[in-house]
Each structure stands twice: as structure tokens, then as C-alpha cells.
Short mmCIF file of C-alpha atoms in Angstrom, two decimals:
data_model
loop_
_atom_site.label_atom_id
_atom_site.label_comp_id
_atom_site.label_asym_id
_atom_site.label_seq_id
_atom_site.Cartn_x
_atom_site.Cartn_y
_atom_site.Cartn_z
CA UNK A 1 0.00 0.00 0.00
CA UNK A 2 2.94 2.32 0.67
CA UNK A 3 4.05 1.95 -2.96
CA UNK A 4 0.64 2.88 -4.32
CA UNK A 5 0.43 5.92 -2.09
CA UNK A 6 3.84 7.01 -3.36
CA UNK A 7 2.60 6.74 -6.95
CA UNK A 8 -0.50 8.77 -6.15
CA UNK A 9 1.61 11.41 -4.47
CA UNK A 10 3.69 11.67 -7.67
CA UNK A 11 0.63 13.05 -9.44
CA UNK A 12 0.26 15.89 -6.96
CA UNK A 13 4.07 16.38 -7.05
CA UNK A 14 4.01 17.01 -10.81
CA UNK A 15 4.27 20.77 -11.31
CA UNK A 16 1.62 21.11 -14.03
CA UNK A 17 -0.80 19.06 -11.93
CA UNK A 18 0.00 21.16 -8.84
CA UNK A 19 -0.75 24.33 -10.83
CA UNK A 20 -4.04 22.78 -12.03
CA UNK A 21 -4.93 21.82 -8.44
CA UNK A 22 -4.16 25.31 -7.15
CA UNK A 23 -6.17 27.24 -9.75
CA UNK A 24 -9.05 24.74 -9.74
CA UNK A 25 -9.34 25.05 -5.95
CA UNK A 26 -9.29 28.86 -6.27
CA UNK A 27 -11.99 29.12 -8.97
CA UNK A 28 -14.20 26.56 -7.20
CA UNK A 29 -13.85 28.48 -3.92
CA UNK A 30 -14.72 31.68 -5.82
CA UNK A 31 -17.82 29.93 -7.18
CA UNK A 32 -18.74 28.73 -3.67
CA UNK A 33 -18.46 32.35 -2.46
CA UNK A 34 -21.51 33.17 -4.64
CA UNK A 35 -23.69 31.11 -2.25
CA UNK A 36 -22.61 33.29 0.68
CA UNK A 37 -23.25 36.51 -1.30
CA UNK A 38 -26.72 35.23 -2.30
CA UNK A 39 -27.47 34.41 1.36
CA UNK A 40 -26.23 37.86 2.41
CA UNK A 41 -28.55 39.64 -0.05
CA UNK A 42 -31.51 37.37 0.79
CA UNK A 43 -31.16 38.20 4.50
CA UNK A 44 -30.44 41.95 4.15
CA UNK A 45 -33.12 42.44 1.42
CA UNK A 46 -35.49 40.04 3.22
CA UNK A 47 -36.23 38.33 -0.11
CA UNK A 48 -36.88 34.58 0.11
CA UNK A 49 -38.40 31.87 -2.07
CA UNK A 50 -39.09 29.18 0.54
CA UNK A 51 -41.88 29.86 3.10
CA UNK A 52 -39.82 28.05 5.77
CA UNK A 53 -36.95 30.56 5.21
CA UNK A 54 -39.24 33.61 5.39
CA UNK A 55 -40.74 32.17 8.60
CA UNK A 56 -37.41 32.79 10.37
CA UNK A 57 -37.97 36.54 9.87
CA UNK A 58 -41.64 36.95 10.69
CA UNK A 59 -44.90 35.13 11.45
CA UNK A 60 -48.06 34.64 9.37
CA UNK A 61 -48.83 37.57 7.07
CA UNK A 62 -45.62 39.35 8.01
CA UNK A 63 -43.64 36.30 6.80
CA UNK A 64 -45.51 36.24 3.47
CA UNK A 65 -44.29 39.69 2.52
CA UNK A 66 -40.71 38.37 2.61
CA UNK A 67 -41.56 35.90 -0.17
CA UNK A 68 -40.48 38.21 -2.95
CA UNK A 69 -37.94 38.54 -5.73
CA UNK A 70 -35.11 41.05 -5.32
CA UNK A 71 -33.00 42.42 -8.21
CA UNK A 72 -29.72 42.16 -6.26
CA UNK A 73 -30.42 38.55 -5.24
CA UNK A 74 -31.30 37.65 -8.85
CA UNK A 75 -28.13 39.33 -10.12
CA UNK A 76 -25.89 37.25 -7.83
CA UNK A 77 -27.80 34.11 -8.83
CA UNK A 78 -27.22 34.84 -12.52
CA UNK A 79 -23.52 35.27 -11.78
CA UNK A 80 -23.51 31.97 -9.89
CA UNK A 81 -25.20 30.11 -12.77
CA UNK A 82 -22.75 31.66 -15.25
CA UNK A 83 -19.93 30.35 -13.02
CA UNK A 84 -21.40 26.84 -13.16
CA UNK A 85 -21.73 27.04 -16.95
CA UNK A 86 -18.11 28.12 -17.39
CA UNK A 87 -16.16 26.70 -14.43
CA UNK A 88 -17.49 23.14 -14.92
CA UNK A 89 -15.93 22.94 -18.44
CA UNK A 90 -12.69 24.50 -17.11
CA UNK A 91 -12.40 21.92 -14.30
CA UNK A 92 -13.18 18.95 -16.59
CA UNK A 93 -11.17 20.00 -19.65
CA UNK A 94 -8.40 21.48 -17.46
CA UNK A 95 -7.82 18.11 -15.78
CA UNK A 96 -7.43 16.37 -19.13
CA UNK A 97 -5.23 19.24 -20.35
CA UNK A 98 -2.97 18.92 -17.28
CA UNK A 99 -2.59 15.20 -18.05
CA UNK A 100 -1.87 15.84 -21.76
CA UNK A 101 1.70 16.96 -21.00
CA UNK A 102 1.74 20.72 -21.67
CA UNK A 103 4.75 22.91 -20.83
CA UNK A 104 4.48 24.31 -17.28
CA UNK A 105 4.70 27.90 -18.54
CA UNK A 106 1.94 27.36 -21.14
CA UNK A 107 -0.28 25.63 -18.59
CA UNK A 108 0.25 28.40 -16.02
CA UNK A 109 -0.65 30.99 -18.69
CA UNK A 110 -3.96 29.20 -19.35
CA UNK A 111 -4.83 28.71 -15.67
CA UNK A 112 -3.89 32.27 -14.66
CA UNK A 113 -5.78 33.99 -17.48
CA UNK A 114 -8.90 31.87 -16.85
CA UNK A 115 -8.85 32.54 -13.10
CA UNK A 116 -8.27 36.27 -13.59
CA UNK A 117 -11.02 36.46 -16.20
CA UNK A 118 -13.57 34.75 -13.95
CA UNK A 119 -12.74 37.01 -10.98
CA UNK A 120 -13.18 40.04 -13.28
CA UNK A 121 -16.45 38.53 -14.57
CA UNK A 122 -17.83 38.32 -11.03
CA UNK A 123 -16.77 41.90 -10.25
CA UNK A 124 -18.26 43.13 -13.57
CA UNK A 125 -21.53 41.33 -12.73
CA UNK A 126 -21.84 42.47 -9.13
CA UNK A 127 -20.69 46.12 -9.33
CA UNK A 128 -22.08 46.15 -12.19
CA UNK A 129 -19.64 47.47 -14.81
CA UNK A 130 -21.00 48.78 -18.11
CA UNK A 131 -20.69 46.41 -21.07
CA UNK A 132 -18.56 45.15 -22.74
CA UNK A 133 -16.72 44.65 -19.41
CA UNK A 134 -18.58 41.51 -18.40
CA UNK A 135 -18.85 40.24 -21.98
CA UNK A 136 -15.10 40.49 -22.57
CA UNK A 137 -14.14 38.78 -19.30
CA UNK A 138 -16.59 35.98 -20.18
CA UNK A 139 -15.10 35.63 -23.69
CA UNK A 140 -11.52 35.46 -22.36
CA UNK A 141 -12.34 32.61 -19.96
CA UNK A 142 -14.31 30.83 -22.67
CA UNK A 143 -11.39 31.09 -25.13
CA UNK A 144 -8.91 29.69 -22.60
CA UNK A 145 -11.10 26.62 -22.04
CA UNK A 146 -11.48 26.25 -25.81
CA UNK A 147 -7.70 26.39 -26.27
CA UNK A 148 -7.19 23.67 -23.63
CA UNK A 149 -9.88 21.52 -25.29
CA UNK A 150 -8.01 21.83 -28.59
CA UNK A 151 -4.79 20.56 -26.95
CA UNK A 152 -6.67 17.68 -25.27
CA UNK A 153 -8.33 16.57 -28.51
CA UNK A 154 -5.03 16.85 -30.45
CA UNK A 155 -3.24 14.70 -27.84
CA UNK A 156 -5.92 12.18 -26.87
CA UNK A 157 -8.14 11.83 -29.98
CA UNK A 158 -9.64 8.33 -29.93
CA UNK A 159 -13.20 8.35 -31.16
CA UNK B 1 -0.64 -1.84 -22.96
CA UNK B 2 -0.96 -4.35 -20.13
CA UNK B 3 1.56 -2.35 -18.06
CA UNK B 4 -0.35 0.88 -18.51
CA UNK B 5 -3.61 -0.75 -17.55
CA UNK B 6 -1.94 -2.10 -14.42
CA UNK B 7 -0.81 1.42 -13.52
CA UNK B 8 -4.29 2.80 -14.06
CA UNK B 9 -5.78 0.06 -11.95
CA UNK B 10 -3.40 1.04 -9.14
CA UNK B 11 -5.24 4.34 -8.87
CA UNK B 12 -8.58 2.63 -8.30
CA UNK B 13 -6.84 0.14 -5.97
CA UNK B 14 -5.65 2.94 -3.70
CA UNK B 15 -7.98 3.00 -0.67
CA UNK B 16 -8.41 6.79 -0.43
CA UNK B 17 -9.18 6.92 -4.14
CA UNK B 18 -11.64 4.03 -3.81
CA UNK B 19 -13.41 5.87 -0.99
CA UNK B 20 -13.53 9.04 -3.15
CA UNK B 21 -14.94 7.03 -6.08
CA UNK B 22 -17.61 5.43 -3.88
CA UNK B 23 -18.88 8.63 -2.27
CA UNK B 24 -18.64 10.65 -5.49
CA UNK B 25 -20.73 8.06 -7.33
CA UNK B 26 -23.27 8.11 -4.47
CA UNK B 27 -23.68 11.91 -4.33
CA UNK B 28 -23.83 12.18 -8.13
CA UNK B 29 -26.51 9.46 -8.25
CA UNK B 30 -28.38 11.33 -5.52
CA UNK B 31 -28.18 14.47 -7.64
CA UNK B 32 -29.41 12.54 -10.70
CA UNK B 33 -32.39 11.34 -8.63
CA UNK B 34 -33.62 14.97 -8.54
CA UNK B 35 -34.39 14.74 -12.28
CA UNK B 36 -36.69 11.79 -11.66
CA UNK B 37 -38.42 13.56 -8.76
CA UNK B 38 -38.92 16.67 -10.93
CA UNK B 39 -40.39 14.51 -13.72
CA UNK B 40 -42.67 12.76 -11.19
CA UNK B 41 -44.08 16.09 -9.90
CA UNK B 42 -44.39 17.53 -13.42
CA UNK B 43 -46.49 14.54 -14.51
CA UNK B 44 -48.63 14.18 -11.35
CA UNK B 45 -49.18 17.98 -11.04
CA UNK B 46 -49.53 18.33 -14.81
CA UNK B 47 -47.19 21.35 -14.75
CA UNK B 48 -44.96 21.75 -17.80
CA UNK B 49 -42.86 24.49 -19.38
CA UNK B 50 -42.48 23.10 -22.92
CA UNK B 51 -45.61 23.07 -25.15
CA UNK B 52 -44.44 19.77 -26.67
CA UNK B 53 -44.44 18.19 -23.18
CA UNK B 54 -47.93 19.47 -22.31
CA UNK B 55 -49.15 18.16 -25.69
CA UNK B 56 -48.60 14.59 -24.42
CA UNK B 57 -51.36 15.22 -21.85
CA UNK B 58 -54.01 17.09 -23.84
CA UNK B 59 -54.75 18.77 -27.17
CA UNK B 60 -55.16 22.45 -28.10
CA UNK B 61 -56.63 24.56 -25.29
CA UNK B 62 -56.61 21.64 -22.87
CA UNK B 63 -52.82 21.29 -23.38
CA UNK B 64 -52.27 25.02 -22.73
CA UNK B 65 -53.64 24.78 -19.21
CA UNK B 66 -50.82 22.35 -18.36
CA UNK B 67 -48.26 25.06 -19.14
CA UNK B 68 -48.08 26.30 -15.58
CA UNK B 69 -45.72 26.65 -12.66
CA UNK B 70 -46.20 24.35 -9.65
CA UNK B 71 -44.73 25.03 -6.18
CA UNK B 72 -43.68 21.39 -5.66
CA UNK B 73 -41.92 21.22 -9.04
CA UNK B 74 -40.13 24.51 -8.32
CA UNK B 75 -39.06 23.25 -4.88
CA UNK B 76 -37.41 20.13 -6.35
CA UNK B 77 -35.74 22.26 -9.03
CA UNK B 78 -34.28 24.58 -6.39
CA UNK B 79 -32.95 21.52 -4.53
CA UNK B 80 -31.45 20.23 -7.79
CA UNK B 81 -29.71 23.55 -8.53
CA UNK B 82 -28.40 23.69 -4.95
CA UNK B 83 -26.97 20.20 -5.52
CA UNK B 84 -25.17 21.40 -8.65
CA UNK B 85 -23.78 24.41 -6.80
CA UNK B 86 -22.43 22.26 -3.96
CA UNK B 87 -21.71 18.82 -5.43
CA UNK B 88 -19.65 20.19 -8.35
CA UNK B 89 -17.09 21.77 -5.93
CA UNK B 90 -17.08 18.55 -3.86
CA UNK B 91 -16.33 16.36 -6.90
CA UNK B 92 -13.60 18.69 -8.24
CA UNK B 93 -11.90 19.56 -4.94
CA UNK B 94 -12.46 16.03 -3.58
CA UNK B 95 -10.50 14.50 -6.50
CA UNK B 96 -7.53 16.78 -5.83
CA UNK B 97 -7.86 16.10 -2.10
CA UNK B 98 -7.83 12.32 -2.69
CA UNK B 99 -4.61 12.78 -4.71
CA UNK B 100 -3.01 15.00 -2.04
CA UNK B 101 -2.24 12.02 0.18
CA UNK B 102 -4.61 12.36 3.18
CA UNK B 103 -4.94 9.64 5.83
CA UNK B 104 -7.69 7.16 4.89
CA UNK B 105 -9.57 7.80 8.15
CA UNK B 106 -9.48 11.59 7.65
CA UNK B 107 -10.59 11.26 4.04
CA UNK B 108 -13.44 8.91 4.97
CA UNK B 109 -14.56 11.40 7.63
CA UNK B 110 -14.75 14.18 5.02
CA UNK B 111 -16.54 12.07 2.40
CA UNK B 112 -19.03 10.55 4.88
CA UNK B 113 -19.99 13.85 6.50
CA UNK B 114 -20.43 15.56 3.11
CA UNK B 115 -22.57 12.73 1.74
CA UNK B 116 -24.71 12.56 4.87
CA UNK B 117 -25.14 16.35 4.91
CA UNK B 118 -26.29 16.44 1.27
CA UNK B 119 -28.81 13.63 1.80
CA UNK B 120 -30.16 15.52 4.84
CA UNK B 121 -30.25 18.72 2.76
CA UNK B 122 -32.43 17.04 0.13
CA UNK B 123 -34.77 15.62 2.79
CA UNK B 124 -34.95 19.02 4.52
CA UNK B 125 -35.78 20.68 1.19
CA UNK B 126 -38.41 18.19 0.03
CA UNK B 127 -40.31 17.42 3.27
CA UNK B 128 -39.76 20.47 4.01
CA UNK B 129 -38.23 20.70 7.48
CA UNK B 130 -38.40 24.02 9.36
CA UNK B 131 -35.23 26.09 9.34
CA UNK B 132 -32.42 25.94 10.38
CA UNK B 133 -32.57 22.26 9.30
CA UNK B 134 -31.78 22.88 5.65
CA UNK B 135 -29.41 25.74 6.40
CA UNK B 136 -27.33 23.64 8.79
CA UNK B 137 -27.06 20.65 6.47
CA UNK B 138 -25.96 23.04 3.69
CA UNK B 139 -23.34 24.64 5.97
CA UNK B 140 -21.91 21.27 7.03
CA UNK B 141 -21.39 20.13 3.41
CA UNK B 142 -19.94 23.54 2.51
CA UNK B 143 -17.47 23.38 5.42
CA UNK B 144 -16.28 19.88 4.45
CA UNK B 145 -15.50 21.06 0.89
CA UNK B 146 -13.74 24.12 2.33
CA UNK B 147 -11.63 21.89 4.60
CA UNK B 148 -10.60 19.69 1.64
CA UNK B 149 -9.73 22.81 -0.42
CA UNK B 150 -7.46 23.99 2.41
CA UNK B 151 -5.58 20.64 2.36
CA UNK B 152 -5.30 20.77 -1.46
CA UNK B 153 -3.92 24.32 -1.46
CA UNK B 154 -1.49 23.52 1.40
CA UNK B 155 -0.17 20.46 -0.50
CA UNK B 156 -0.23 21.63 -4.12
CA UNK B 157 0.23 25.44 -3.95
CA UNK B 158 1.91 26.54 -7.18
CA UNK B 159 0.55 29.86 -8.39
CA UNK C 1 10.88 15.76 -13.19
CA UNK C 2 11.19 14.00 -16.54
CA UNK C 3 10.20 10.71 -14.88
CA UNK C 4 7.07 12.15 -13.34
CA UNK C 5 6.03 13.70 -16.62
CA UNK C 6 6.46 10.33 -18.29
CA UNK C 7 4.16 8.75 -15.72
CA UNK C 8 1.54 11.43 -16.25
CA UNK C 9 1.74 10.98 -19.99
CA UNK C 10 1.07 7.26 -19.50
CA UNK C 11 -2.40 8.15 -18.25
CA UNK C 12 -3.24 10.04 -21.43
CA UNK C 13 -1.59 7.24 -23.45
CA UNK C 14 -3.97 4.64 -22.03
CA UNK C 15 -6.62 3.97 -24.66
CA UNK C 16 -9.67 3.94 -22.36
CA UNK C 17 -8.50 7.21 -20.81
CA UNK C 18 -7.90 8.73 -24.26
CA UNK C 19 -11.44 7.77 -25.28
CA UNK C 20 -12.77 9.32 -22.06
CA UNK C 21 -10.77 12.51 -22.72
CA UNK C 22 -12.04 12.74 -26.31
CA UNK C 23 -15.74 12.30 -25.51
CA UNK C 24 -15.59 14.45 -22.38
CA UNK C 25 -14.03 17.30 -24.35
CA UNK C 26 -16.71 16.89 -27.04
CA UNK C 27 -19.71 16.93 -24.66
CA UNK C 28 -18.26 19.83 -22.65
CA UNK C 29 -17.69 21.81 -25.87
CA UNK C 30 -21.26 20.99 -26.89
CA UNK C 31 -22.45 22.32 -23.53
CA UNK C 32 -20.34 25.47 -23.98
CA UNK C 33 -22.00 25.99 -27.39
CA UNK C 34 -25.30 26.62 -25.53
CA UNK C 35 -23.85 29.91 -24.20
CA UNK C 36 -23.24 31.11 -27.77
CA UNK C 37 -26.76 30.07 -28.87
CA UNK C 38 -28.27 31.90 -25.87
CA UNK C 39 -26.26 35.02 -26.75
CA UNK C 40 -27.35 34.75 -30.39
CA UNK C 41 -31.05 34.62 -29.43
CA UNK C 42 -30.69 37.40 -26.83
CA UNK C 43 -29.17 39.72 -29.45
CA UNK C 44 -31.47 38.82 -32.39
CA UNK C 45 -34.62 38.83 -30.17
CA UNK C 46 -33.34 41.84 -28.21
CA UNK C 47 -34.30 40.12 -24.95
CA UNK C 48 -32.02 40.87 -22.00
CA UNK C 49 -32.14 40.53 -18.22
CA UNK C 50 -29.36 42.94 -17.22
CA UNK C 51 -30.00 46.69 -17.73
CA UNK C 52 -26.31 47.15 -18.67
CA UNK C 53 -26.76 44.63 -21.52
CA UNK C 54 -29.94 46.27 -22.85
CA UNK C 55 -28.13 49.65 -22.70
CA UNK C 56 -25.86 48.48 -25.55
CA UNK C 57 -28.93 48.40 -27.82
CA UNK C 58 -30.78 51.57 -26.87
CA UNK C 59 -30.89 54.50 -24.44
CA UNK C 60 -33.32 55.31 -21.61
CA UNK C 61 -36.88 54.13 -22.28
CA UNK C 62 -35.87 52.42 -25.53
CA UNK C 63 -33.37 50.29 -23.57
CA UNK C 64 -36.03 49.32 -21.01
CA UNK C 65 -38.18 47.64 -23.63
CA UNK C 66 -35.32 45.20 -24.32
CA UNK C 67 -35.55 43.96 -20.72
CA UNK C 68 -37.96 41.16 -21.52
CA UNK C 69 -38.24 37.41 -21.52
CA UNK C 70 -38.21 35.58 -24.88
CA UNK C 71 -39.47 32.00 -25.39
CA UNK C 72 -36.54 31.02 -27.65
CA UNK C 73 -33.98 32.36 -25.18
CA UNK C 74 -35.70 30.52 -22.31
CA UNK C 75 -35.78 27.30 -24.36
CA UNK C 76 -32.00 27.38 -24.96
CA UNK C 77 -31.42 28.17 -21.29
CA UNK C 78 -33.49 25.14 -20.23
CA UNK C 79 -31.44 22.99 -22.61
CA UNK C 80 -28.24 24.42 -21.11
CA UNK C 81 -29.36 23.68 -17.53
CA UNK C 82 -30.37 20.15 -18.55
CA UNK C 83 -26.84 19.74 -19.97
CA UNK C 84 -25.34 20.81 -16.65
CA UNK C 85 -27.59 18.39 -14.74
CA UNK C 86 -26.62 15.45 -16.96
CA UNK C 87 -23.10 16.17 -18.27
CA UNK C 88 -21.68 16.91 -14.79
CA UNK C 89 -22.52 13.33 -13.59
CA UNK C 90 -21.16 11.91 -16.87
CA UNK C 91 -17.82 13.73 -16.50
CA UNK C 92 -17.42 12.79 -12.81
CA UNK C 93 -18.62 9.19 -12.97
CA UNK C 94 -17.01 8.70 -16.40
CA UNK C 95 -13.58 9.57 -15.02
CA UNK C 96 -13.92 7.01 -12.23
CA UNK C 97 -15.29 4.50 -14.74
CA UNK C 98 -12.30 5.03 -17.07
CA UNK C 99 -10.01 4.35 -14.09
CA UNK C 100 -11.95 1.22 -13.04
CA UNK C 101 -10.39 -0.83 -15.87
CA UNK C 102 -13.27 -1.46 -18.33
CA UNK C 103 -12.69 -3.10 -21.73
CA UNK C 104 -11.96 -0.47 -24.39
CA UNK C 105 -14.89 -1.64 -26.53
CA UNK C 106 -17.34 -1.46 -23.60
CA UNK C 107 -16.05 1.95 -22.59
CA UNK C 108 -16.32 3.27 -26.16
CA UNK C 109 -19.89 1.97 -26.33
CA UNK C 110 -20.80 3.93 -23.17
CA UNK C 111 -19.07 7.15 -24.25
CA UNK C 112 -20.43 7.05 -27.82
CA UNK C 113 -24.05 6.38 -26.82
CA UNK C 114 -23.96 9.12 -24.16
CA UNK C 115 -22.46 11.68 -26.56
CA UNK C 116 -24.90 10.80 -29.34
CA UNK C 117 -27.86 10.94 -26.91
CA UNK C 118 -26.88 14.39 -25.63
CA UNK C 119 -26.45 15.79 -29.15
CA UNK C 120 -29.90 14.40 -30.05
CA UNK C 121 -31.29 15.87 -26.81
CA UNK C 122 -30.07 19.34 -27.80
CA UNK C 123 -31.51 18.99 -31.32
CA UNK C 124 -34.83 17.71 -29.90
CA UNK C 125 -34.94 20.69 -27.50
CA UNK C 126 -34.04 23.40 -30.01
CA UNK C 127 -35.98 22.29 -33.13
CA UNK C 128 -38.20 21.29 -31.08
CA UNK C 129 -39.11 17.69 -31.87
CA UNK C 130 -42.42 16.30 -30.56
CA UNK C 131 -42.20 14.10 -27.46
CA UNK C 132 -41.06 11.44 -26.67
CA UNK C 133 -38.02 12.48 -28.79
CA UNK C 134 -36.39 14.64 -26.14
CA UNK C 135 -37.53 12.36 -23.29
CA UNK C 136 -36.00 9.28 -24.88
CA UNK C 137 -32.65 10.93 -25.67
CA UNK C 138 -32.52 12.16 -22.06
CA UNK C 139 -33.30 8.65 -20.73
CA UNK C 140 -30.59 7.03 -22.88
CA UNK C 141 -27.88 9.38 -21.60
CA UNK C 142 -29.13 8.96 -18.03
CA UNK C 143 -29.00 5.15 -18.32
CA UNK C 144 -25.43 5.19 -19.67
CA UNK C 145 -24.25 7.25 -16.69
CA UNK C 146 -26.14 4.90 -14.36
CA UNK C 147 -24.46 1.88 -15.95
CA UNK C 148 -21.01 3.45 -15.49
CA UNK C 149 -21.84 4.28 -11.85
CA UNK C 150 -22.73 0.62 -11.27
CA UNK C 151 -19.33 -0.49 -12.61
CA UNK C 152 -17.54 2.14 -10.48
CA UNK C 153 -19.35 1.09 -7.29
CA UNK C 154 -18.76 -2.62 -8.03
CA UNK C 155 -15.03 -2.00 -8.54
CA UNK C 156 -14.26 0.67 -5.96
CA UNK C 157 -16.80 0.10 -3.15
CA UNK C 158 -15.22 1.33 0.10
CA UNK C 159 -17.76 3.03 2.31
#
């Protein structure tokens, strides 16, 4: 069992894989942060969807008025869904890319640009910045994932 | 090719990785179950979004009345989306965590608590239980993923 | 470092893993395509959610009228969410399945049927085809993921 563990540890010791692990953990934590921001706006705006949540803030009729939609809550939720739509492909394709043997410097360039773009996307969504701020940050992250997918398909292609 | 296959099999033979594979399959199957529950409520409540779905249950005007929103359907869908938002980070960070060389007992503790918390979260959402039942089960799963991310970043950190 | 890189490359050299990488990249790219189709419909239908997006197409009152919901946009978005709900389990369980040592031919059968079913699902959603076209394509993809999960749990089971 010691030998197997050593082999597993080699994966996390590989520099490209370590870079993948670092940036994947960061973007997933950033995505998880959206839940806390949603909760913050729901509580401060008193805007809930579930009757059992509203009931924590008032009884009977007074609870019902907290069952409402709030533009700030909906904005964070749209940002969260956009994260899911874009970070899921990054995590999946990025793993395959990290295993396809790229140069460390090229891999770091991909991971850094994607992570930076997604942080900018969240800021552009929440502030909000005028367009094309959010659109561009989305397109940059999208292109990075596309570039990694190209490398994966070129290396692994077996249909 | 035999040698490569042997090496691959070593990964699934590693106990921490086997535990990760088991719990990941379980939570992903649990998440997939939400689709079936949504379909069940859509059919029994006759509440559809797509005209072509409603058309299976009535013609013309009678089909149109099945194009409606139903609180039970919406509740399951919110639970499903919450699963996506929380199980995706668990699967991604959990993989890196399993490869970061944790003790088997520590890893099992993380995987078991997360899986239990997400099952409780679904029950709390669907029954529904009064708060803070759902909130606490969400927070426990969230904290487990956060704890695994900390271990990943401590082990792999390469920015 | 050379030795580690060699070991990593072995993973991508394994034929089952290469097949997994190919089909995973394809289905994730297909999912990413939904973002472009949503953007296309939002721009051609002039149907936006964010005021800063509508502002690119008109000023003041004229911008406000572009803040509307459009059935084609909503249809693509439902297809996108359905992709997330089904492709996430495929990518996660598929990785574990590829590492559980299946026969190449069996693995290819799983990956090919899933990918074909999801492409048909998108076509059935966007055209739209009458039911049970979309329902069946969804069920086929779902069953493939379920079958892979069974193999993973049989091989890895460690609770």
C-alpha cells in the first residue's frame, strides 16, 4: 500500500498538476463564495423563495411579505449560474489538459488567465460594470477553455 | 498496454481513491435522482414548461392549461440547482484532495460527512423541514469542501 | 521531473482514458455551445435581463423595452441547464469509470451512446421535436451514466 500511495503522491508532485490543483481550488472556492453573497442579499433584502426561510424573519402575514424577488439577489444568482456554466468545463477540460503533458509555462498561462477572467467577470456582474466589461471577461475565460480543449483533442483523440 | 492498464488500476486500488470514487458516485446518483423527482411532480401535477411536453397530456386549449408553474416542481428544481452548486465543488476539490495524500480515516470522515449532509439537505428541502434544518445541512457540506480545499492548497500550492 | 512527466503521460496514453478525454471534451464543448446560442437569441430577439446589456442596444426608455423574456432564449437556457444536470454526472462518474479498468470496446460503447444521446437531446430541444423524442434521448444518456456508476461502485466500493 505504501508503494501505491507514493505513486498517487507523484501526481500531486508534478508541477503542471500542482498548478491545475491550485487554480481549480481557487476558482471553485470563488464559485462557492456566490452562495454566501446570495445568502447575504436574501437576508439583508429580506427576499426569500421558501416559506420556511421567510418564517425565520416573521410570522403569518408578516412572513408572506418576505416571499419576494429582489434584483440584487437575482443578479448574484445569474452570476452563480454563469460560473457553473463556465467553471465546470474548465475543471473537466483542465484536468485532461494537465494530463496531456503541456509545458508548465503554457499551462500556467492558461490557468492564470482563466482565473483572472472569472474574478473580473464576477466583479463586472456584481458592481455592475457597463458592457462590454462583463462580456469580454466571459469571452476570455471561454477562449482559454477552448484552447485547452483543442490541446486535449489533439493529444488524446480516440473516437 | 498491459503495463499501462496495471498502472491505471493502481489508482482505483488505492484506498483513499476508492473511498472518493464510492462517495462521489453516491452523491452524483443522488443528484441525478432529482431529475426523476422533478419529472414525477411535473407529470402528477400536470405542470410543464415546454408546449411539446404538455401536448402529451391534452390537445389544443386543454394542453395550454398544463403550461403552468407548480410550487412542488419549483421546490425540487431549487434543490437540484443547490446540488449542482455544492456537489460540483465537492467532486472537483475532492478529487484533488484524494490525490493530495490524506490519511484514509481523515478522508473517509470528510466524504461521509459531506454525503450525509447532502442527503439531509435534500430531505430538509423536500419534506420540508423548518429552518435551520436545511441551512445547517448546507453549511456542514460547505465546510467539508472548504476543509478539503485547504488541504489541497497547502499540499499543491503553485501559483 | 522528466520521470514524473512520463508517468503522467502514461495516463493520457492509455486507450480507455484517451477515449474518455475525447468524448468528455466533445460533450463539454457541446455544452459550452449553448452559451453562444443563448447570446445569439438574446441579441437577435433583443431580450435581455441585465440593464447594462440592454443599454448596448438603446438609451433610456428604448433600452427598457429590451428587458424582456423571450421564449426562444428561455428554451436554450433550459437545454443548457439540462446539460449541466446530466453532463456533470457523466464527467465525474465517467472519469472514475475510465479508471476502473473497463474493456476499451465497452467503454467506447458507453461514451459514444452518451455523446450521441446528448447531441440528439439538444436537437430535440431546439428544433423542437415532438415528445417522446427529447424524453428518450434524455433517458438514454441517463441510463449510460447509471451503468457506469454501477461499474464504479462494483469495482471501488469502500464506504
